[in-house]
Amino acid sequence: MTRSAKPGALLRERVEHQHARVAYVELFFDLVFVFAITQISHTLLEHFSALGLAQAAFLLGAVWWVWIYTSWVTNWLDPEQAPVRLMLFVLMLFGLVLSCSVPEAFGSNGLAFAGAYVAIQLGRSLFTMASLKNASPANYRNFQRITIWLAVSALFWIAGGLCEGNLRFGLWIVALGIEYAGPALGFQVFGLGRSQTTDWNVEGGHLAERCALFIIIALGESILITGATAAKLPVTGVNVTAFLNSFVSSVAMWWIYFHIGAERGSQLIAHASDPGRIARIAYTYLHVLLVAGIILVAVGDELVIAHPLGHTDAKTAIAVAAGPAFYLLGNLLFKRVTAGWFPLSHLVGLGLLALLTLVSAVLPPLAFSLAATAILIVVAAWEAISLRPKEI
């Protein structure tokens, strides 16, 4: 059964039991976020401290929120139609400003970062609300609520951009906290009620594919960073080993997510009676942990490639151990939602990483990183042996 958009509406057409494809313009839109992820990684490398980690985590949360909200919107609106394409191009322009502002978001570019962020969030929401008004009454009301929440958070974004130092960070934490709380609270608004996940008539296969593609983007950014660093170094046994270790860790991370989990999650949400609930938990919230893990692994790989021997300092130990830990934790929670159980391989992997941190002081960076990669390989192999694609 096909659901066609009303005349003049911008909704995607949906065909029952068929997966809406990801449009080329959506992939083009994603290119801005390749740059954004790279900017966050480089910023963390240059400011690796407790504050730097907190700020990088915050910036990732903001970038992810811009991207995932847009993915929800293109799940409903048809990106093949000219007005939606133009909207995405405008968002790309502001996204480029946002990405360029990342290194100095807590410095001289604070207002530019906040302004671009607010322009994307509010502009997209207003466009979507207008597009849904006569085509999808329930979702129109949903975007009325979303727009109000984003307007409230915008006040804190702009105020933070006008301030400096800890006050800026504090105001921005409030702003992003409001936005992250919105879906969990159903965007409750006095007089307008709250949204139900059953109102979010999401096409599950499309959203699952979009999130899987973002994981590919993050993994690709990891390979770009390590490749660029390795290219500047002489060809020695140690450097080649560090380079191969970085590549193998990326392959292991790909396997852990894509061998079973990604396709199983896609099938579950595509056939769920309430796909909006799964999309909110498994994809909107949990996938940011996977991206955080990949970024930290990339930072750790670059530190190890640059200084493979000698003493493992604190920042290298944190990046090398915390990256795989965040990635495994994200996969663990994602698979708990989509499969119904906590995968034992991931629990064992997290336990082994915890034990590995105890010996970071006595291992050189390369040996420490090789051990972390070995743990990822064990988890990936465990998944490959215990679960096969036909079992999903």
Tab-separated table of C-alpha atoms in Angstrom:
chain	number	residue	atom	x	y	z
A	1	MET	CA	0.000	0.000	0.000
A	2	THR	CA	1.445	3.336	-1.039
A	3	ARG	CA	0.882	6.511	0.935
A	4	SER	CA	1.224	9.450	-1.400
A	5	ALA	CA	1.750	12.980	-0.221
A	6	LYS	CA	-1.156	15.352	-0.528
A	7	PRO	CA	-1.021	17.702	-3.525
A	8	GLY	CA	1.620	20.326	-2.903
A	9	ALA	CA	2.985	18.517	0.152
A	10	LEU	CA	6.652	17.714	0.533
A	11	LEU	CA	6.255	14.353	2.241
A	12	ARG	CA	8.094	11.251	1.100
A	13	GLU	CA	5.996	8.602	-0.530
A	14	ARG	CA	6.068	5.366	1.427
A	15	VAL	CA	5.471	1.879	0.139
A	16	GLU	CA	4.553	-0.773	2.660
A	17	HIS	CA	7.308	-3.349	3.278
A	18	GLN	CA	9.791	-1.300	1.266
A	19	HIS	CA	12.798	0.606	2.581
A	20	ALA	CA	12.966	4.297	1.597
A	21	ARG	CA	16.357	4.889	0.011
A	22	VAL	CA	18.857	7.456	1.201
A	23	ALA	CA	18.962	10.281	-1.364
A	24	TYR	CA	22.187	11.574	-2.885
A	25	VAL	CA	21.537	15.009	-1.442
A	26	GLU	CA	21.487	13.470	2.043
A	27	LEU	CA	24.937	11.997	1.409
A	28	PHE	CA	26.088	15.374	0.098
A	29	PHE	CA	24.766	16.987	3.275
A	30	ASP	CA	26.831	14.531	5.327
A	31	LEU	CA	30.083	15.880	3.886
A	32	VAL	CA	29.830	18.906	6.169
A	33	PHE	CA	29.875	16.556	9.130
A	34	VAL	CA	33.001	14.766	7.938
A	35	PHE	CA	34.639	18.160	8.374
A	36	ALA	CA	32.947	18.735	11.730
A	37	ILE	CA	34.162	15.406	13.147
A	38	THR	CA	37.684	16.157	11.908
A	39	GLN	CA	37.566	19.565	13.576
A	40	ILE	CA	36.529	18.033	16.896
A	41	SER	CA	39.306	15.431	16.715
A	42	HIS	CA	41.964	18.034	15.948
A	43	THR	CA	40.658	20.346	18.654
A	44	LEU	CA	40.823	17.545	21.216
A	45	LEU	CA	44.365	16.691	20.157
A	46	GLU	CA	45.455	20.286	20.694
A	47	HIS	CA	43.622	20.714	24.003
A	48	PHE	CA	43.724	17.287	25.624
A	49	SER	CA	42.877	17.977	29.262
A	50	ALA	CA	39.914	17.468	31.552
A	51	LEU	CA	38.378	20.700	30.281
A	52	GLY	CA	39.323	19.866	26.700
A	53	LEU	CA	37.625	16.473	26.956
A	54	ALA	CA	34.485	18.057	28.397
A	55	GLN	CA	34.391	20.678	25.661
A	56	ALA	CA	35.014	18.116	22.911
A	57	ALA	CA	32.211	15.927	24.290
A	58	PHE	CA	29.922	18.951	24.310
A	59	LEU	CA	30.819	19.927	20.733
A	60	LEU	CA	30.213	16.364	19.556
A	61	GLY	CA	26.841	16.385	21.312
A	62	ALA	CA	25.890	19.592	19.492
A	63	VAL	CA	27.106	18.409	16.079
A	64	TRP	CA	25.350	15.064	16.496
A	65	TRP	CA	22.123	16.764	17.520
A	66	VAL	CA	22.129	18.937	14.392
A	67	TRP	CA	22.726	15.900	12.208
A	68	ILE	CA	20.225	13.511	13.818
A	69	TYR	CA	17.437	16.107	13.857
A	70	THR	CA	18.016	16.659	10.142
A	71	SER	CA	17.907	12.912	9.539
A	72	TRP	CA	14.525	12.742	11.265
A	73	VAL	CA	13.266	15.561	9.060
A	74	THR	CA	14.433	13.950	5.810
A	75	ASN	CA	12.742	10.776	6.994
A	76	TRP	CA	9.444	12.607	6.581
A	77	LEU	CA	10.181	15.201	3.913
A	78	ASP	CA	11.192	14.177	0.419
A	79	PRO	CA	14.750	15.378	-0.315
A	80	GLU	CA	14.136	14.838	-4.029
A	81	GLN	CA	11.790	17.817	-4.066
A	82	ALA	CA	13.383	21.187	-4.790
A	83	PRO	CA	12.251	23.079	-1.647
A	84	VAL	CA	13.625	20.346	0.625
A	85	ARG	CA	16.888	20.231	-1.310
A	86	LEU	CA	17.263	23.987	-1.021
A	87	MET	CA	16.602	23.738	2.706
A	88	LEU	CA	19.384	21.147	3.008
A	89	PHE	CA	21.796	23.332	1.046
A	90	VAL	CA	21.089	26.253	3.368
A	91	LEU	CA	21.655	23.967	6.362
A	92	MET	CA	24.934	22.846	4.802
A	93	LEU	CA	26.108	26.450	4.568
A	94	PHE	CA	25.333	27.107	8.215
A	95	GLY	CA	26.812	23.700	9.060
A	96	LEU	CA	30.040	24.749	7.384
A	97	VAL	CA	30.089	27.909	9.507
A	98	LEU	CA	29.424	25.757	12.571
A	99	SER	CA	32.268	23.384	11.672
A	100	CYS	CA	34.713	26.203	10.975
A	101	SER	CA	33.861	27.684	14.372
A	102	VAL	CA	34.585	24.479	16.317
A	103	PRO	CA	38.280	25.120	17.176
A	104	GLU	CA	37.491	28.508	18.707
A	105	ALA	CA	33.924	27.822	19.828
A	106	PHE	CA	34.950	28.539	23.415
A	107	GLY	CA	37.104	31.448	22.288
A	108	SER	CA	36.708	34.096	19.629
A	109	ASN	CA	34.119	32.227	17.517
A	110	GLY	CA	31.546	31.587	20.219
A	111	LEU	CA	28.832	33.771	18.755
A	112	ALA	CA	29.412	32.379	15.254
A	113	PHE	CA	29.075	28.824	16.560
A	114	ALA	CA	25.926	29.615	18.539
A	115	GLY	CA	24.368	31.649	15.750
A	116	ALA	CA	24.956	28.947	13.149
A	117	TYR	CA	23.628	26.277	15.499
A	118	VAL	CA	20.445	28.213	16.266
A	119	ALA	CA	19.918	29.065	12.593
A	120	ILE	CA	20.091	25.375	11.680
A	121	GLN	CA	17.867	24.103	14.467
A	122	LEU	CA	15.179	26.770	14.350
A	123	GLY	CA	15.272	27.271	10.581
A	124	ARG	CA	14.860	23.579	9.831
A	125	SER	CA	12.107	23.203	12.424
A	126	LEU	CA	10.120	26.171	11.062
A	127	PHE	CA	10.478	24.887	7.495
A	128	THR	CA	9.318	21.416	8.517
A	129	MET	CA	6.401	22.768	10.520
A	130	ALA	CA	5.204	24.795	7.532
A	131	SER	CA	5.636	21.781	5.225
A	132	LEU	CA	3.583	19.504	7.490
A	133	LYS	CA	0.748	21.894	8.283
A	134	ASN	CA	-1.763	20.547	5.767
A	135	ALA	CA	-0.153	17.177	5.144
A	136	SER	CA	0.360	15.625	8.594
A	137	PRO	CA	-1.609	17.265	11.436
A	138	ALA	CA	-0.093	15.118	14.211
A	139	ASN	CA	3.458	15.805	13.108
A	140	TYR	CA	2.623	19.473	12.571
A	141	ARG	CA	1.639	19.730	16.227
A	142	ASN	CA	4.786	17.817	17.105
A	143	PHE	CA	6.916	20.394	15.319
A	144	GLN	CA	5.030	23.216	16.978
A	145	ARG	CA	6.236	21.793	20.277
A	146	ILE	CA	9.756	21.147	18.958
A	147	THR	CA	10.030	24.722	17.680
A	148	ILE	CA	9.047	26.118	21.068
A	149	TRP	CA	11.667	23.973	22.815
A	150	LEU	CA	14.319	25.044	20.316
A	151	ALA	CA	13.339	28.696	20.709
A	152	VAL	CA	13.842	28.432	24.471
A	153	SER	CA	17.234	26.748	24.070
A	154	ALA	CA	18.205	29.394	21.482
A	155	LEU	CA	18.094	32.053	24.199
A	156	PHE	CA	20.796	30.214	26.126
A	157	TRP	CA	22.832	29.518	22.993
A	158	ILE	CA	22.956	33.185	22.001
A	159	ALA	CA	23.486	34.368	25.570
A	160	GLY	CA	26.403	31.940	25.875
A	161	GLY	CA	27.863	33.168	22.612
A	162	LEU	CA	27.847	36.701	23.990
A	163	CYS	CA	29.575	35.643	27.215
A	164	GLU	CA	33.024	34.188	27.817
A	165	GLY	CA	34.787	31.470	29.766
A	166	ASN	CA	32.935	29.236	32.198
A	167	LEU	CA	29.747	31.297	31.929
A	168	ARG	CA	29.555	30.544	28.205
A	169	PHE	CA	30.109	26.847	28.801
A	170	GLY	CA	27.494	26.794	31.555
A	171	LEU	CA	24.849	28.539	29.446
A	172	TRP	CA	25.553	26.241	26.523
A	173	ILE	CA	25.263	23.165	28.719
A	174	VAL	CA	21.812	24.392	29.744
A	175	ALA	CA	20.919	25.000	26.081
A	176	LEU	CA	21.997	21.576	24.883
A	177	GLY	CA	20.500	19.946	27.980
A	178	ILE	CA	17.118	21.435	27.093
A	179	GLU	CA	17.353	20.010	23.590
A	180	TYR	CA	18.460	16.553	24.719
A	181	ALA	CA	15.663	16.440	27.286
A	182	GLY	CA	13.053	17.347	24.660
A	183	PRO	CA	12.507	13.944	22.993
A	184	ALA	CA	12.592	12.091	26.324
A	185	LEU	CA	9.885	14.393	27.693
A	186	GLY	CA	7.798	14.327	24.525
A	187	PHE	CA	8.456	18.046	23.960
A	188	GLN	CA	5.767	18.787	26.523
A	189	VAL	CA	4.357	22.307	26.167
A	190	PHE	CA	1.666	23.856	28.332
A	191	GLY	CA	-1.513	24.103	26.278
A	192	LEU	CA	-0.177	21.849	23.493
A	193	GLY	CA	0.322	18.667	25.503
A	194	ARG	CA	3.142	16.274	24.659
A	195	SER	CA	4.128	14.160	21.709
A	196	GLN	CA	3.789	10.396	21.772
A	197	THR	CA	6.326	8.197	20.023
A	198	THR	CA	3.433	6.690	18.089
A	199	ASP	CA	2.956	10.136	16.531
A	200	TRP	CA	6.495	9.972	15.128
A	201	ASN	CA	5.633	7.906	12.082
A	202	VAL	CA	9.268	7.241	11.250
A	203	GLU	CA	10.374	5.029	8.347
A	204	GLY	CA	12.668	2.854	10.409
A	205	GLY	CA	14.862	1.367	7.705
A	206	HIS	CA	15.794	4.794	6.383
A	207	LEU	CA	16.754	6.195	9.787
A	208	ALA	CA	18.773	3.073	10.620
A	209	GLU	CA	20.671	3.411	7.348
A	210	ARG	CA	21.329	7.102	7.966
A	211	CYS	CA	22.849	6.366	11.374
A	212	ALA	CA	24.916	3.509	9.957
A	213	LEU	CA	26.266	5.903	7.336
A	214	PHE	CA	27.265	8.344	10.058
A	215	ILE	CA	29.260	5.561	11.726
A	216	ILE	CA	30.984	5.039	8.364
A	217	ILE	CA	31.732	8.780	8.255
A	218	ALA	CA	33.301	8.657	11.705
A	219	LEU	CA	35.340	5.550	10.875
A	220	GLY	CA	36.464	7.154	7.631
A	221	GLU	CA	37.554	10.269	9.515
A	222	SER	CA	39.576	8.023	11.831
A	223	ILE	CA	41.367	6.478	8.856
A	224	LEU	CA	42.027	9.915	7.333
A	225	ILE	CA	43.613	11.228	10.531
A	226	THR	CA	45.884	8.224	11.055
A	227	GLY	CA	46.814	8.069	7.384
A	228	ALA	CA	47.748	11.742	7.307
A	229	THR	CA	49.894	11.341	10.428
A	230	ALA	CA	51.611	8.154	9.177
A	231	ALA	CA	52.380	9.735	5.797
A	232	LYS	CA	54.665	12.282	7.476
A	233	LEU	CA	56.792	9.660	9.238
A	234	PRO	CA	59.692	7.545	7.937
A	235	VAL	CA	59.021	3.918	7.045
A	236	THR	CA	60.315	1.888	9.983
A	237	GLY	CA	59.182	-1.322	11.599
A	238	VAL	CA	57.735	0.499	14.591
A	239	ASN	CA	55.895	3.075	12.449
A	240	VAL	CA	54.481	0.425	10.125
A	241	THR	CA	53.302	-1.599	13.121
A	242	ALA	CA	51.587	1.462	14.604
A	243	PHE	CA	49.936	2.217	11.262
A	244	LEU	CA	48.698	-1.360	10.801
A	245	ASN	CA	47.435	-1.418	14.383
A	246	SER	CA	45.355	1.685	13.686
A	247	PHE	CA	43.892	0.152	10.529
A	248	VAL	CA	43.060	-3.147	12.217
A	249	SER	CA	41.311	-1.354	15.089
A	250	SER	CA	39.093	0.461	12.547
A	251	VAL	CA	38.268	-2.852	10.856
A	252	ALA	CA	37.415	-4.427	14.230
A	253	MET	CA	35.114	-1.523	15.106
A	254	TRP	CA	33.410	-1.807	11.724
A	255	TRP	CA	32.881	-5.532	12.308
A	256	ILE	CA	31.467	-5.121	15.802
A	257	TYR	CA	28.748	-2.769	14.585
A	258	PHE	CA	28.042	-3.922	11.029
A	259	HIS	CA	28.441	-7.711	11.181
A	260	ILE	CA	25.139	-8.248	12.975
A	261	GLY	CA	24.010	-5.232	14.990
A	262	ALA	CA	23.313	-2.704	12.241
A	263	GLU	CA	21.179	-5.015	10.083
A	264	ARG	CA	19.342	-6.504	13.058
A	265	GLY	CA	18.523	-3.016	14.330
A	266	SER	CA	17.312	-1.993	10.887
A	267	GLN	CA	14.993	-5.007	10.624
A	268	LEU	CA	13.634	-4.480	14.121
A	269	ILE	CA	12.749	-0.819	13.665
A	270	ALA	CA	11.381	-1.412	10.159
A	271	HIS	CA	8.855	-3.937	11.494
A	272	ALA	CA	8.158	-2.406	14.914
A	273	SER	CA	4.679	-1.331	15.959
A	274	ASP	CA	6.179	1.798	17.547
A	275	PRO	CA	9.284	2.640	15.494
A	276	GLY	CA	9.422	6.144	16.982
A	277	ARG	CA	10.288	4.731	20.414
A	278	ILE	CA	13.152	2.626	19.053
A	279	ALA	CA	14.375	5.505	16.890
A	280	ARG	CA	14.454	7.818	19.907
A	281	ILE	CA	16.393	5.461	22.180
A	282	ALA	CA	18.566	3.297	19.930
A	283	TYR	CA	19.433	5.829	17.249
A	284	THR	CA	18.862	9.372	18.490
A	285	TYR	CA	20.519	8.960	21.898
A	286	LEU	CA	22.750	5.885	21.899
A	287	HIS	CA	24.611	6.304	18.613
A	288	VAL	CA	26.456	9.371	19.860
A	289	LEU	CA	28.380	7.047	22.217
A	290	LEU	CA	29.632	5.087	19.209
A	291	VAL	CA	30.827	8.251	17.489
A	292	ALA	CA	32.523	9.463	20.682
A	293	GLY	CA	34.362	6.154	20.913
A	294	ILE	CA	35.540	6.344	17.305
A	295	ILE	CA	36.822	9.901	17.775
A	296	LEU	CA	38.766	8.921	20.887
A	297	VAL	CA	40.230	5.881	19.110
A	298	ALA	CA	41.351	8.152	16.254
A	299	VAL	CA	42.967	10.562	18.722
A	300	GLY	CA	44.680	7.678	20.504
A	301	ASP	CA	45.931	6.213	17.217
A	302	GLU	CA	47.402	9.558	16.174
A	303	LEU	CA	49.160	9.971	19.518
A	304	VAL	CA	50.575	6.452	19.297
A	305	ILE	CA	51.689	6.805	15.668
A	306	ALA	CA	53.435	10.068	16.515
A	307	HIS	CA	55.114	8.680	19.676
A	308	PRO	CA	54.991	4.861	19.668
A	309	LEU	CA	57.810	4.240	22.143
A	310	GLY	CA	58.736	5.466	25.585
A	311	HIS	CA	56.397	6.231	28.466
A	312	THR	CA	52.620	6.089	28.005
A	313	ASP	CA	51.415	9.444	29.280
A	314	ALA	CA	47.994	10.047	30.753
A	315	LYS	CA	46.363	11.525	27.658
A	316	THR	CA	47.503	8.622	25.466
A	317	ALA	CA	46.305	6.083	28.024
A	318	ILE	CA	42.922	7.791	28.305
A	319	ALA	CA	42.363	8.008	24.557
A	320	VAL	CA	43.568	4.466	23.821
A	321	ALA	CA	41.469	2.833	26.559
A	322	ALA	CA	38.421	5.109	26.679
A	323	GLY	CA	37.861	5.074	22.913
A	324	PRO	CA	37.192	1.320	22.639
A	325	ALA	CA	35.308	1.449	25.963
A	326	PHE	CA	32.855	4.086	24.744
A	327	TYR	CA	32.463	2.243	21.461
A	328	LEU	CA	31.748	-1.088	23.147
A	329	LEU	CA	29.391	0.563	25.649
A	330	GLY	CA	27.446	2.222	22.842
A	331	ASN	CA	27.173	-1.075	20.964
A	332	LEU	CA	26.232	-2.880	24.162
A	333	LEU	CA	23.309	-0.530	24.851
A	334	PHE	CA	22.265	-0.391	21.191
A	335	LYS	CA	22.163	-4.177	20.975
A	336	ARG	CA	20.318	-4.378	24.287
A	337	VAL	CA	17.526	-2.267	22.759
A	338	THR	CA	17.487	-3.989	19.364
A	339	ALA	CA	18.249	-7.582	20.390
A	340	GLY	CA	16.841	-7.733	23.911
A	341	TRP	CA	20.010	-8.815	25.704
A	342	PHE	CA	23.439	-7.556	26.728
A	343	PRO	CA	26.036	-9.259	24.485
A	344	LEU	CA	28.489	-11.143	26.685
A	345	SER	CA	31.366	-10.406	24.312
A	346	HIS	CA	30.959	-6.669	24.902
A	347	LEU	CA	30.801	-7.084	28.674
A	348	VAL	CA	33.996	-9.150	28.596
A	349	GLY	CA	35.632	-6.575	26.341
A	350	LEU	CA	34.796	-3.755	28.751
A	351	GLY	CA	36.191	-5.813	31.640
A	352	LEU	CA	39.428	-6.500	29.757
A	353	LEU	CA	39.815	-2.799	28.936
A	354	ALA	CA	39.391	-1.953	32.615
A	355	LEU	CA	42.147	-4.421	33.488
A	356	LEU	CA	44.357	-3.059	30.716
A	357	THR	CA	44.279	0.439	32.186
A	358	LEU	CA	45.963	-0.929	35.315
A	359	VAL	CA	49.151	-1.662	33.361
A	360	SER	CA	49.274	1.480	31.204
A	361	ALA	CA	52.195	2.859	33.210
A	362	VAL	CA	54.433	-0.123	32.452
A	363	LEU	CA	53.699	-0.464	28.720
A	364	PRO	CA	54.955	1.792	25.914
A	365	PRO	CA	52.212	3.503	23.881
A	366	LEU	CA	52.371	1.084	20.953
A	367	ALA	CA	52.171	-2.030	23.152
A	368	PHE	CA	49.291	-0.504	25.113
A	369	SER	CA	47.451	0.315	21.888
A	370	LEU	CA	48.136	-3.144	20.434
A	371	ALA	CA	46.553	-4.673	23.548
A	372	ALA	CA	43.457	-2.457	23.194
A	373	THR	CA	43.151	-3.426	19.526
A	374	ALA	CA	43.517	-7.101	20.479
A	375	ILE	CA	40.518	-6.713	22.794
A	376	LEU	CA	38.452	-5.249	19.945
A	377	ILE	CA	39.522	-8.153	17.739
A	378	VAL	CA	38.454	-10.646	20.421
A	379	VAL	CA	35.009	-9.019	20.654
A	380	ALA	CA	34.641	-8.928	16.853
A	381	ALA	CA	35.723	-12.568	16.500
A	382	TRP	CA	33.400	-13.612	19.325
A	383	GLU	CA	30.492	-11.982	17.479
A	384	ALA	CA	31.509	-13.584	14.181
A	385	ILE	CA	31.691	-17.067	15.703
A	386	SER	CA	28.628	-16.904	17.947
A	387	LEU	CA	26.309	-15.012	15.621
A	388	ARG	CA	25.877	-15.274	11.895
A	389	PRO	CA	23.865	-12.988	9.612
A	390	LYS	CA	21.185	-15.643	9.026
A	391	GLU	CA	20.457	-15.640	12.769
A	392	ILE	CA	19.251	-12.027	12.944
